[in-house]
Short mmCIF file of C-alpha atoms in Angstrom, two decimals:
data_model
loop_
_atom_site.label_atom_id
_atom_site.label_comp_id
_atom_site.label_asym_id
_atom_site.label_seq_id
_atom_site.Cartn_x
_atom_site.Cartn_y
_atom_site.Cartn_z
CA MET I 245 -15.49 1.98 -5.77
CA ASN I 246 -12.27 0.54 -7.17
CA GLU I 247 -12.26 -3.28 -7.15
CA ARG I 248 -8.97 -3.42 -5.25
CA TYR I 249 -10.39 -1.11 -2.56
CA LYS I 250 -13.34 -3.45 -2.21
CA GLU I 251 -11.05 -6.46 -1.88
CA LEU I 252 -8.96 -4.74 0.81
CA ALA I 253 -12.09 -3.56 2.62
CA GLU I 254 -13.41 -7.12 2.72
CA GLN I 255 -10.03 -8.36 4.03
CA ALA I 256 -10.32 -5.77 6.79
CA GLY I 257 -13.81 -6.97 7.71
CA ILE I 258 -15.63 -3.96 6.25
CA LYS I 259 -19.01 -4.65 4.68
CA VAL I 260 -19.35 -2.84 1.35
CA PHE I 261 -22.80 -2.35 -0.12
CA THR I 262 -22.18 -1.05 -3.62
CA HIS I 263 -25.82 -1.08 -4.64
CA ILE I 264 -26.56 1.58 -2.00
CA ASN I 265 -23.05 3.10 -2.05
CA THR I 266 -22.35 2.70 1.66
CA ILE I 267 -20.12 0.78 4.06
CA ALA I 268 -20.55 -0.68 7.53
CA THR I 269 -17.48 -0.77 9.75
CA ASP I 270 -16.00 -0.04 13.13
CA LYS I 271 -12.82 1.76 14.16
CA ASN I 272 -10.65 -1.38 14.22
CA ASP I 273 -11.76 -2.45 10.74
CA LEU I 274 -11.08 1.01 9.38
CA GLU I 275 -7.57 1.00 10.87
CA LYS I 276 -6.91 -2.45 9.39
CA PHE I 277 -8.15 -1.21 6.00
CA ALA I 278 -5.77 1.75 6.12
CA LYS I 279 -2.85 -0.51 7.06
CA LEU I 280 -3.68 -2.85 4.17
CA ILE I 281 -3.55 0.08 1.76
CA VAL I 282 -0.21 1.30 3.14
CA SER I 283 1.18 -2.26 3.07
CA GLU I 284 0.21 -2.59 -0.57
CA CYS I 285 1.97 0.71 -1.34
CA MET I 286 5.06 -0.56 0.44
CA ASP I 287 4.94 -3.78 -1.60
CA LEU I 288 4.76 -1.73 -4.80
CA ALA I 289 7.73 0.35 -3.67
CA LEU I 290 9.70 -2.83 -2.91
CA SER I 291 9.05 -4.24 -6.37
CA GLU I 292 10.19 -0.95 -7.93
CA GLN I 293 13.27 -0.91 -5.71
CA LYS I 294 14.21 -4.40 -6.90
CA ARG I 295 13.60 -3.45 -10.52
CA TYR I 296 15.83 -0.36 -10.33
CA ALA I 297 18.54 -2.12 -8.32
CA ASN I 298 19.24 -4.42 -11.27
CA PHE I 299 20.14 -1.57 -13.60
CA PRO I 300 23.84 -0.77 -13.99
CA HIS I 301 23.11 2.89 -14.73
CA ARG I 302 23.98 4.99 -11.67
CA ASN I 303 20.87 7.19 -11.72
CA LEU I 304 18.60 4.15 -11.71
CA SER I 305 20.47 2.45 -8.86
CA GLU I 306 20.15 5.72 -6.93
CA CYS I 307 16.41 5.51 -7.60
CA ALA I 308 16.41 2.11 -5.89
CA VAL I 309 17.91 3.69 -2.78
CA THR I 310 15.37 6.52 -2.88
CA VAL I 311 12.47 4.09 -3.23
CA SER I 312 13.85 1.99 -0.38
CA ASN I 313 14.08 5.07 1.83
CA PHE I 314 10.53 6.06 0.93
CA ARG I 315 9.29 2.57 1.75
CA LEU I 316 10.91 2.76 5.20
CA LEU I 317 9.48 6.24 5.70
CA MET I 318 5.96 4.96 4.96
CA LYS I 319 6.47 2.05 7.35
CA GLU I 320 7.62 4.33 10.15
CA HIS I 321 5.08 7.09 9.52
CA PHE I 322 2.05 4.80 9.39
CA GLY I 323 3.29 2.21 11.89
CA VAL I 324 2.81 -0.67 9.45
CA GLU I 325 4.86 -3.85 9.61
#
């Protein structure tokens, strides 16, 4: 399992047992885990949006708008704040 996945799982309250390759969780923890993953994706999109917004080239500034729209789409689709 990816280290970042393990970190997010632990933040969500999921017990990860890598030596036996299993997890222990309940529905609420699983939902929190999914929201943490989506939130991290949104954070990545925001950092890319900021990076592209600083470029004077038109195509790159348009990328910033596209990334911003995608970030909002993820937020709405997954119901993440």
